[in-house]
Tab-separated table of C-alpha atoms and ligand atoms in Angstrom:
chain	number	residue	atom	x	y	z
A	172	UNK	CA	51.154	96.200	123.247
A	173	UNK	CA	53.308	99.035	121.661
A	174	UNK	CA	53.797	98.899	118.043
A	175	UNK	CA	57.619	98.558	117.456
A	176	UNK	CA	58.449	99.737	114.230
A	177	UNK	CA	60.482	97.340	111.691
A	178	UNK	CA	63.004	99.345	108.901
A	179	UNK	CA	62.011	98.896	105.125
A	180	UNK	CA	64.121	95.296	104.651
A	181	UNK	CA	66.278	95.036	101.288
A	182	UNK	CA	65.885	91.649	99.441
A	183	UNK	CA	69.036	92.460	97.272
A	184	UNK	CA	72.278	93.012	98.583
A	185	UNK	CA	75.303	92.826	97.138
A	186	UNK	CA	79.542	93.326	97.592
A	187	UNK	CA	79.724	97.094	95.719
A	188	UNK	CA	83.498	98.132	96.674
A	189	UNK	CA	86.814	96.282	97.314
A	190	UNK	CA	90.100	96.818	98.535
A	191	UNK	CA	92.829	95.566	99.677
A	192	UNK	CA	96.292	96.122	101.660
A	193	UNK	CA	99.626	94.420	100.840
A	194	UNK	CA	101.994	94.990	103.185
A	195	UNK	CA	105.384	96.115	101.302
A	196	UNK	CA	107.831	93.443	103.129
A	197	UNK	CA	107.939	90.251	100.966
A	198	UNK	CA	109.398	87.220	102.733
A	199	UNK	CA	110.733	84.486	100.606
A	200	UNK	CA	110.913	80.520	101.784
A	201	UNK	CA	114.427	80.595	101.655
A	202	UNK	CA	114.815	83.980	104.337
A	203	UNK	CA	112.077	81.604	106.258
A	204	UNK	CA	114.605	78.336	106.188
A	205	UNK	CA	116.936	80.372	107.835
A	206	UNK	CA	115.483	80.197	111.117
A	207	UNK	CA	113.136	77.443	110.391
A	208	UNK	CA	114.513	73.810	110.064
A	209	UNK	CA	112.665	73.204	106.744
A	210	UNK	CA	113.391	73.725	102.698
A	211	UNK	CA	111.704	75.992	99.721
A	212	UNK	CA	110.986	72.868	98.365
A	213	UNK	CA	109.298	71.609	101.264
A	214	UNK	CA	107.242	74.347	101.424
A	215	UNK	CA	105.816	74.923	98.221
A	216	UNK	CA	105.004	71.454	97.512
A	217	UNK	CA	103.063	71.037	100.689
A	218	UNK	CA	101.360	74.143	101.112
A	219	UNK	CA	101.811	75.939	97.386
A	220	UNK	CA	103.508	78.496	98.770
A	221	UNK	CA	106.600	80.883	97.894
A	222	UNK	CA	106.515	84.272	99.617
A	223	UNK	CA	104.192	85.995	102.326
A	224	UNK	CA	104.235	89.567	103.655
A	225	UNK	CA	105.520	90.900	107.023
A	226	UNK	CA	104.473	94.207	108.192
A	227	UNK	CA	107.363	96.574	108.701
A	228	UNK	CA	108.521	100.489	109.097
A	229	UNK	CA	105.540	102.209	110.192
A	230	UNK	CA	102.927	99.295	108.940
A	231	UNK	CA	100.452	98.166	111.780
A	232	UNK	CA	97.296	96.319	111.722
A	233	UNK	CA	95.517	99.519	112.035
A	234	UNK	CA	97.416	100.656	109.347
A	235	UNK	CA	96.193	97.980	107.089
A	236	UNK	CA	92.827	97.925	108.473
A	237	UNK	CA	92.335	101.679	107.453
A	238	UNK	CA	94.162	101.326	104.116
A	239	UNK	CA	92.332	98.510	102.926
A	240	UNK	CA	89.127	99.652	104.332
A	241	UNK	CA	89.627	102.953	102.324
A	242	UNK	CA	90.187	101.733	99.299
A	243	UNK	CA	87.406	99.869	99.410
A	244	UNK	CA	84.991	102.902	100.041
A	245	UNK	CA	86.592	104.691	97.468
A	246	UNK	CA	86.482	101.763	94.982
A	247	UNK	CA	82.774	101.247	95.577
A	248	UNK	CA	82.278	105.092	94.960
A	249	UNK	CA	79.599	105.578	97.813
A	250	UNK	CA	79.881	108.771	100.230
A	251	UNK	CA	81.087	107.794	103.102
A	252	UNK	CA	78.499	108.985	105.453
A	253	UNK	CA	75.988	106.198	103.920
A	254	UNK	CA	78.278	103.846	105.643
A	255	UNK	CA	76.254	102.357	108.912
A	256	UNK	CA	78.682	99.979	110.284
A	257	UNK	CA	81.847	98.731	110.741
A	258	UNK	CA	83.034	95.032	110.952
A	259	UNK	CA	86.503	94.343	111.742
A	260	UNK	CA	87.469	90.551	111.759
A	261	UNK	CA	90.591	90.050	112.811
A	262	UNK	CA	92.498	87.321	115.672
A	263	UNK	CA	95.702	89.210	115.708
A	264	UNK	CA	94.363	92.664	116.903
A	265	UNK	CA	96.860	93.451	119.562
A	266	UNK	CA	94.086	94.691	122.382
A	267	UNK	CA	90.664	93.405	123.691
A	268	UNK	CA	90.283	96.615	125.089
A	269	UNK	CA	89.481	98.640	123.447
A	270	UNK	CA	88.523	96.547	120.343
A	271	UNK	CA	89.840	97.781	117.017
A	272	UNK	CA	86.863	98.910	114.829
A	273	UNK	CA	85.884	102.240	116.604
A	274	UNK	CA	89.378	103.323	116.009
A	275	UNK	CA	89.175	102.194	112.429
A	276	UNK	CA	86.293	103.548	111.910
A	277	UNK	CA	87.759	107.200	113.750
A	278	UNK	CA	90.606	107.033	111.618
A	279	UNK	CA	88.043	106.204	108.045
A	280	UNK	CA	86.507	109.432	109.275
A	281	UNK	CA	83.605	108.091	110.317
A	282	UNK	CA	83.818	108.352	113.819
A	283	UNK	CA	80.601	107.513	115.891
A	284	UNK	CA	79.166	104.527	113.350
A	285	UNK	CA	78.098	101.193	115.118
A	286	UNK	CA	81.713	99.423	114.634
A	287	UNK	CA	82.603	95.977	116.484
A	288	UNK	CA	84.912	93.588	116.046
A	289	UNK	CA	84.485	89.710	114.769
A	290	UNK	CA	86.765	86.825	115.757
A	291	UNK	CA	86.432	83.645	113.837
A	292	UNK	CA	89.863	83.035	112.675
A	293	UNK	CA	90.139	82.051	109.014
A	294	UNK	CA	85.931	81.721	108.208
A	295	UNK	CA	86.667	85.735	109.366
A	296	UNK	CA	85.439	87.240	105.901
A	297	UNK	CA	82.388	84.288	105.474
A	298	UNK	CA	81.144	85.150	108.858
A	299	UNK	CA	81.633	88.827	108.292
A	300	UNK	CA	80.052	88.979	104.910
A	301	UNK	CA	77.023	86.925	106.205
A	302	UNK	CA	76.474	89.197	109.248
A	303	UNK	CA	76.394	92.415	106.762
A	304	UNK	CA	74.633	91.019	104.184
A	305	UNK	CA	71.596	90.167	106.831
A	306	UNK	CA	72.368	93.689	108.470
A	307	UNK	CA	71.741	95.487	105.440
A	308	UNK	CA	68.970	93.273	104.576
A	309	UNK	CA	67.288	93.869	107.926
A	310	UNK	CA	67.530	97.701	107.258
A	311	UNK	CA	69.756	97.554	110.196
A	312	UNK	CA	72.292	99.232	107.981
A	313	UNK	CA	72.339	101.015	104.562
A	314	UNK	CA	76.032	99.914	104.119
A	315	UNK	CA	78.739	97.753	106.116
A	316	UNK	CA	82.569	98.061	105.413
A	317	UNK	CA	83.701	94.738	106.142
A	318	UNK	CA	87.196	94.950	107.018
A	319	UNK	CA	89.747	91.867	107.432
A	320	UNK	CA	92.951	92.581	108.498
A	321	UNK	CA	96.051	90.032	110.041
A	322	UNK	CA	99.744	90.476	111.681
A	323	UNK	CA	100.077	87.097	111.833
A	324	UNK	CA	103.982	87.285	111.594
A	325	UNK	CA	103.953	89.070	115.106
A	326	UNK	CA	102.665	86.085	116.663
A	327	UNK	CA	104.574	83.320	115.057
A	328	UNK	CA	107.054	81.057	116.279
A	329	UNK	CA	109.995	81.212	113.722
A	330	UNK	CA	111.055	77.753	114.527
A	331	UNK	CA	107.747	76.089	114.820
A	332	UNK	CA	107.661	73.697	111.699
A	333	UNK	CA	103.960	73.428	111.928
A	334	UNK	CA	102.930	77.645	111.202
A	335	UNK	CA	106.508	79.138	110.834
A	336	UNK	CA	105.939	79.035	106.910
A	337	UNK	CA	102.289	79.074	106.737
A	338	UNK	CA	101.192	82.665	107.889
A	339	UNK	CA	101.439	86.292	106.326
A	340	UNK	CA	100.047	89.903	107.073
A	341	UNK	CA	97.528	91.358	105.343
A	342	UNK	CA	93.975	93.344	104.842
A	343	UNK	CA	91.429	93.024	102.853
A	344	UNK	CA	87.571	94.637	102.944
A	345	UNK	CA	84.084	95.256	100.955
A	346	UNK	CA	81.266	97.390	101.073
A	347	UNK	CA	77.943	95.779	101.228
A	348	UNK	CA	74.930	97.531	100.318
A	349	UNK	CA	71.370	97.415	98.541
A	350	UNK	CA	71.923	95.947	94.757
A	351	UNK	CA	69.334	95.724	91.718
A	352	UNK	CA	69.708	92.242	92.009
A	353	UNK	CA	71.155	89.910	94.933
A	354	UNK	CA	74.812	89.186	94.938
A	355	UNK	CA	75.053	87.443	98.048
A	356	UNK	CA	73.598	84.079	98.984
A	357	UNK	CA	72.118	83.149	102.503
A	358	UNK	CA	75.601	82.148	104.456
A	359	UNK	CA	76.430	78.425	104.971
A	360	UNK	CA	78.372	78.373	107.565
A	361	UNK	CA	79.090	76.174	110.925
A	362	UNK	CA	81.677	75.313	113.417
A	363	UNK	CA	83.006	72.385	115.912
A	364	UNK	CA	84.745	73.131	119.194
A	365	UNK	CA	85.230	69.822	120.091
A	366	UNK	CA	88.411	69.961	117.792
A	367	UNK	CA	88.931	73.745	118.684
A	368	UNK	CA	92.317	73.181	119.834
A	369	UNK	CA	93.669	72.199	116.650
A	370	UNK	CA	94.081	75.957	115.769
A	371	UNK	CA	95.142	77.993	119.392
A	372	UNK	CA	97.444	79.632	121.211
A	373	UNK	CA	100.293	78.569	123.894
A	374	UNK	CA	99.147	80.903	126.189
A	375	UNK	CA	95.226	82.062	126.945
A	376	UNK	CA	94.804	85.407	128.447
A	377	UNK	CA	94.009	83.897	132.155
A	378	UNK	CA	97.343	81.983	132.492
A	379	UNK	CA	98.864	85.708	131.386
A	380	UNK	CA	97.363	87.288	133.875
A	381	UNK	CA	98.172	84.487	136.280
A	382	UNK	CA	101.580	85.208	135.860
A	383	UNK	CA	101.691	88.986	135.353
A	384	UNK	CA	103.457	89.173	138.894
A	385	UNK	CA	105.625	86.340	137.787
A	386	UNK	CA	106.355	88.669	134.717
A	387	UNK	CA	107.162	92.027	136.442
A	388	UNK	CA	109.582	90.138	138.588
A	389	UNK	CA	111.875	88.044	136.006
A	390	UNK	CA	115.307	89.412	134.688
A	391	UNK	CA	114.451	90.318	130.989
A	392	UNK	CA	118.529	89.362	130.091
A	393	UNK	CA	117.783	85.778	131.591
A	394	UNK	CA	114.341	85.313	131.502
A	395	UNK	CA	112.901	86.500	128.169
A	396	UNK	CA	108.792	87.037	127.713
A	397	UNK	CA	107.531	83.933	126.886
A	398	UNK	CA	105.347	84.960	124.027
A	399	UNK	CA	101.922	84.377	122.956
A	400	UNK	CA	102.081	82.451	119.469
A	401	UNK	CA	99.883	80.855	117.031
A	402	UNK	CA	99.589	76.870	117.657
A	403	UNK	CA	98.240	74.375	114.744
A	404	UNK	CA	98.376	70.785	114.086
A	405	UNK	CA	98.410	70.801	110.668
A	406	UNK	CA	97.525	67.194	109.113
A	407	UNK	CA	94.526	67.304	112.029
A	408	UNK	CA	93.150	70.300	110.372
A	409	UNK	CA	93.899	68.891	107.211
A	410	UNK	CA	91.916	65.659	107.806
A	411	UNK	CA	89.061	67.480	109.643
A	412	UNK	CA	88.913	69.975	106.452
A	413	UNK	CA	88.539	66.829	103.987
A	414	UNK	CA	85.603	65.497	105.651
A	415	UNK	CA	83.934	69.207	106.503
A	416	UNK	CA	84.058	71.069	103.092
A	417	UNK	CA	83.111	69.300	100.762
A	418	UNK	CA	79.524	68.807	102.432
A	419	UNK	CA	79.797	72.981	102.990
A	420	UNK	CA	80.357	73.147	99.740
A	421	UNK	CA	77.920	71.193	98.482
A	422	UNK	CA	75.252	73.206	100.779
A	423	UNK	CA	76.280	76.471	99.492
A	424	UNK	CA	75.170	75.669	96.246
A	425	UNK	CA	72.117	74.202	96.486
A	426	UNK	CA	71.075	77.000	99.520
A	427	UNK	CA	72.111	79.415	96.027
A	428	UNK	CA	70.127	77.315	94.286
A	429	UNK	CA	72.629	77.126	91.450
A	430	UNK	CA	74.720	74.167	90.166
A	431	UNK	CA	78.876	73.775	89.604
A	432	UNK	CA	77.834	75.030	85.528
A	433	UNK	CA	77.081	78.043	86.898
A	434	UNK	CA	80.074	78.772	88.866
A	435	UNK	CA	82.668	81.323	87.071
A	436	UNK	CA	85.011	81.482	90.057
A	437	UNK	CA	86.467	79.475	92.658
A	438	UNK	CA	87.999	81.692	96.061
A	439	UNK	CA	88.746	79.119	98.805
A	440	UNK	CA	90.512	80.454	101.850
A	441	UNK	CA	93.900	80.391	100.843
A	442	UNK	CA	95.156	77.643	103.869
A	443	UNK	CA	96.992	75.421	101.358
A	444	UNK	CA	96.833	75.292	97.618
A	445	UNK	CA	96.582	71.128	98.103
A	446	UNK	CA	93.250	71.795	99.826
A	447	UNK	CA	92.107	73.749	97.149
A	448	UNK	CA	92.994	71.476	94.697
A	449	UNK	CA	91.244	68.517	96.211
A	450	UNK	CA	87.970	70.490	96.522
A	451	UNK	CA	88.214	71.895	93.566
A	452	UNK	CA	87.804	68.532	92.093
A	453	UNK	CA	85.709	67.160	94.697
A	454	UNK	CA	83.057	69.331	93.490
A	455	UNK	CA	83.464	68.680	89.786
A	456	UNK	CA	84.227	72.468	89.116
A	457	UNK	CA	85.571	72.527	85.240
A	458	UNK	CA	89.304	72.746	85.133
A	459	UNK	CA	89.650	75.935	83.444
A	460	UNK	CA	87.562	77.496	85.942
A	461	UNK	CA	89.649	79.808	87.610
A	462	UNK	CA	90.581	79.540	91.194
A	463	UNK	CA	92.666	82.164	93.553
A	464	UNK	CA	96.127	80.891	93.766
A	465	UNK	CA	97.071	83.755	96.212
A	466	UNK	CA	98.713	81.799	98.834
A	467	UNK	CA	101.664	81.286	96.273
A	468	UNK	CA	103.083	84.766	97.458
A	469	UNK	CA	100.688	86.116	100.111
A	470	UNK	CA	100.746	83.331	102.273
A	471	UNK	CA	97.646	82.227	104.420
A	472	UNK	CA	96.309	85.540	105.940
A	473	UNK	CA	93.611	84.048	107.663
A	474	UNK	CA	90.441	86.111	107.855
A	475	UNK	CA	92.024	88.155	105.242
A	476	UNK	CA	92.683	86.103	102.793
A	477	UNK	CA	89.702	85.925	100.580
A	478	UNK	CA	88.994	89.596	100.016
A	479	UNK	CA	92.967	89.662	99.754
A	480	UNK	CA	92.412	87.175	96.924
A	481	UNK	CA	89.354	88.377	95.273
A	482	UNK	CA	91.021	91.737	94.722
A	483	UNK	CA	94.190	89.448	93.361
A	484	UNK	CA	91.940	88.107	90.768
A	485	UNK	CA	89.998	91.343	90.237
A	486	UNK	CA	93.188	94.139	89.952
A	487	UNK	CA	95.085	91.365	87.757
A	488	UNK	CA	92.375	90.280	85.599
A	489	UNK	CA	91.792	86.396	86.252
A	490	UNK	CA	88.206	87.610	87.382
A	491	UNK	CA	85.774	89.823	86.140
A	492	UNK	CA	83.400	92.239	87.965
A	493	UNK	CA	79.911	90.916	87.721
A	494	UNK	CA	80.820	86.958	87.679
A	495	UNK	CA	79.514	84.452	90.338
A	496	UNK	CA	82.150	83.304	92.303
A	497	UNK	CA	82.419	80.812	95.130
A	498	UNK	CA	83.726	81.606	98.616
A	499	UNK	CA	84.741	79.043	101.614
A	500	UNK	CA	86.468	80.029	104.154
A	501	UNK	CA	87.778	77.463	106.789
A	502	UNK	CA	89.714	77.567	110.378
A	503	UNK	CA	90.097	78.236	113.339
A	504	UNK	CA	87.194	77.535	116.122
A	505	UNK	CA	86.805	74.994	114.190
A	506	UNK	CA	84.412	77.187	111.706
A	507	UNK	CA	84.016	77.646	108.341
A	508	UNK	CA	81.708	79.904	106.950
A	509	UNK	CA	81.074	80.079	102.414
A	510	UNK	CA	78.596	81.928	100.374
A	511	UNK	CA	77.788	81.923	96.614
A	512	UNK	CA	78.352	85.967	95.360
A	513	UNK	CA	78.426	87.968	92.589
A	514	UNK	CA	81.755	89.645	91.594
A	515	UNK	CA	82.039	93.545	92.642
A	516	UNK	CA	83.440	95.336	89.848
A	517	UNK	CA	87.622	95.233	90.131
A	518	UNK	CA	88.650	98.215	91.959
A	519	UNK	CA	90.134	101.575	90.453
A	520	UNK	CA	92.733	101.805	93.715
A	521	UNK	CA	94.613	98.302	93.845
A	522	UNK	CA	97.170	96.891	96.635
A	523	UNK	CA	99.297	96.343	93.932
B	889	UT7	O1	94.145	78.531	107.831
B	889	UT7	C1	93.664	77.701	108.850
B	889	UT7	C2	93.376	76.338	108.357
B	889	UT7	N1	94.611	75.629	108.243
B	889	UT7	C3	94.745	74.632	107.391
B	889	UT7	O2	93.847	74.338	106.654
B	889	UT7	C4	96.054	73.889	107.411
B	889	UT7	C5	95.840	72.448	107.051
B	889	UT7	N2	97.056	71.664	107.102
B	889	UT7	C6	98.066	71.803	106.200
B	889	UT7	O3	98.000	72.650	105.334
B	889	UT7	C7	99.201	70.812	106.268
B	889	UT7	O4	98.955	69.902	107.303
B	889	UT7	C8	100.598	71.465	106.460
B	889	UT7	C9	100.992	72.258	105.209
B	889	UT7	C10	100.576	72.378	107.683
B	889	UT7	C11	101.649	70.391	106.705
B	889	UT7	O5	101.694	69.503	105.608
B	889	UT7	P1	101.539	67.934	105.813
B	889	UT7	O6	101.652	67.337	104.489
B	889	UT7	O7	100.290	67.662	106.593
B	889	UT7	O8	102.836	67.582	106.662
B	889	UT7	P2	102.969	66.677	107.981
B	889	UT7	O9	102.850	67.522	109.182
B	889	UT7	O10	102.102	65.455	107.853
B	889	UT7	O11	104.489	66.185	107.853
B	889	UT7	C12	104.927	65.360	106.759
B	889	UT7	C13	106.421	65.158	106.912
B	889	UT7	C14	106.847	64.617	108.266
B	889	UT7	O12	108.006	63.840	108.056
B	889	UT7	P3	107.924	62.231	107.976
B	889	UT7	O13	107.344	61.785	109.274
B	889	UT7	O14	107.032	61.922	106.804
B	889	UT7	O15	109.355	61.822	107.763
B	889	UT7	C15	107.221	65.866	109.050
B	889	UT7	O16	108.169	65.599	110.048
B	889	UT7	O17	107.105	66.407	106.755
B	889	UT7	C16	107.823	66.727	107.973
B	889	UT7	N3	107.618	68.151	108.218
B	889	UT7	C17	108.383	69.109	107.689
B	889	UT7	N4	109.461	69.059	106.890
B	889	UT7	C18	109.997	70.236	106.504
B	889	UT7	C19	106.632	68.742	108.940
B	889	UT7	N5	106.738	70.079	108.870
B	889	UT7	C20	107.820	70.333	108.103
B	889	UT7	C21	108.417	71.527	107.682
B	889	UT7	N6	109.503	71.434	106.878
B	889	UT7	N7	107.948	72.742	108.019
């Protein structure tokens, strides 16, 4: 039998660069109400949220992808060419084919790297951040930019009470590499289809192509596209997050082999500051631990939204470089996906 050869593995790995990408469009709860039958006051005391971000002018989620994913490289300070993957999570990429990271990774200047794309809605950066953290431990990879970038506004029903309010745009990445010591716990992470519908679509891409005919024939004045949008049922994801996080939670630490004490800094996925609250508590994390609060004006970005908040807390100062943090992210699938880390240091280039 041939003797296949195995690359030198790397025990340590850590996140070494962030960055980020805000898109410059701020949307307030009141320009929301105006086609949404709801209230600013609603809004924030049920979800903890004030403002999210809409792409506009020339912004696209290739455009975010590549700012944020730049940034990050830069940030981290590691050439470019040392850079043996890219991962782009993302559920609001606007083609299948072709996927976005090979044209993320073209535009990064780094054409011809291994580059593929990751959907697993809102656990998008956990899953991610596993995957690249085992990658680079294999020796599969020296580095992976992890990139997590969503244009959630562009599939959003304005009137639907149930997501109208909830989503934003964003990116958000990380370089993962070899580290002196580790900086990235072995991923807990899971999922459960049998509630997958919770979190969907109105349309799948069979019943488009069903009625593609259908399409070419209609009069656009009278019979306007029927849109693909973003479908959730709220309180069931709610409920089904209560039960499901705290036990992730509670596995993340002990596969860490740490305890609460030794937590500096709490980054849930940013679905709804109640959430947070609750398993903030749940846990018995310290109150004047601090814990990312970026929904308040980012809105939930989805697979973006913890790298979007961990370079919130890094760029403004709430978190240090260097501190253990906790991650969860939670979603769509159903999946969530958490990992205990070590801070990487706050970037030079911000989003702010
Ligand atoms: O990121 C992916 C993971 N997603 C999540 O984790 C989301 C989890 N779910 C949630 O965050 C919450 O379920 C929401 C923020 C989406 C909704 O909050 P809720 O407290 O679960 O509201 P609800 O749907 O149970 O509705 C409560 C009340 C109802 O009125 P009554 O029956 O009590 O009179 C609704 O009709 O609020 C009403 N309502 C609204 N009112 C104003 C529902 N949606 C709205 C709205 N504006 N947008």
């Amino acid at each position: 039998m041939a003797s296949i050869k195995v690359n030198a593995t790397v025990p340590n790995v850590a996140m070494v660069g962030i960055g980020a990408y805000r898109p410059t469009r701020i949307v307030s709860n009141d320009e929301v109400c105006q086609t949404l039958d709801s209230s600013d006051e609603w809004i924030y005391e049920r979800s903890g949220i004030r403002n999210r971000r809409y792409i506009s002018g020339d912004e696209t989620a290739r455009s975010m992808a590549v700012a944020a994913g730049e940034r990050a490289i830069i940030n981290s300070g590691i050439p470019r060419e040392e850079i043996g993957m890219v991962l782009l999570s993302t559920l609001s990429w606007t083609t299948k084919i072709p996927h976005g990271a090979p044209q993320v990774a073209y535009d990064l200047g780094i054409n011809g790297v291994a580059a593929v794309d990751l959907a697993s809605g809102c656990s998008g950066f956990g899953y991610g951040l596993g995957m690249a953290a085992d990658l680079v431990r294999a020796g599969t990879s020296k580095y992976v930019l992890l990139i997590c970038v969503e244009t959630l506004s562009v599939v959003l029903e304005p009137t639907d009470r149930s997501t109208a309010f909830i989503f934003g745009d964003g990116a958000g990445a990380v370089v993962v590499g070899p580290s002196e010591e580790n900086g990235i716990s072995p991923t807990v992470w899971g999922s459960d289809g049998e509630n997958g519908e919770a979190i969907g679509q109105n349309h799948d891409m069979l019943s488009y192509m069903d009625r593609a005919q259908e399409y070419q024939r209609r009069d656009p004045e009278t019979d306007p596209l029927d849109r693909m949008v973003v479908t959730m049922e709220g309180p069931r994801v709610f409920r089904w997050a209560a039960v499901t996080l705290p036990r992730a939670l509670k596995s993340t630490l002990e596969i860490s082999g740490i305890t609460a004490d030794d937590i500096d800094v709490f980054i849930p996925h940013q679905a709804n500051a109640r959430i947070n609250e609750l398993m903030k508590k749940n846990l018995g994390l310290r109150d004047d631990i601090p814990m990312a609060n970026d929904i308040e004006n980012t809105g939930n970005t989805s697979a973006a939204s913890i790298p979007l908040a961990m370079e919130e807390m890094l760029a403004t100062g709430k978190a240090t470089g260097g501190q253990t943090a906790l991650l969860l992210g939670f979603g769509a699938g159903l999946s969530y996906a958490g990992q205990v880390v070590t801070l990487p240091p706050a970037p030079q280039i911000t989003s702010f």
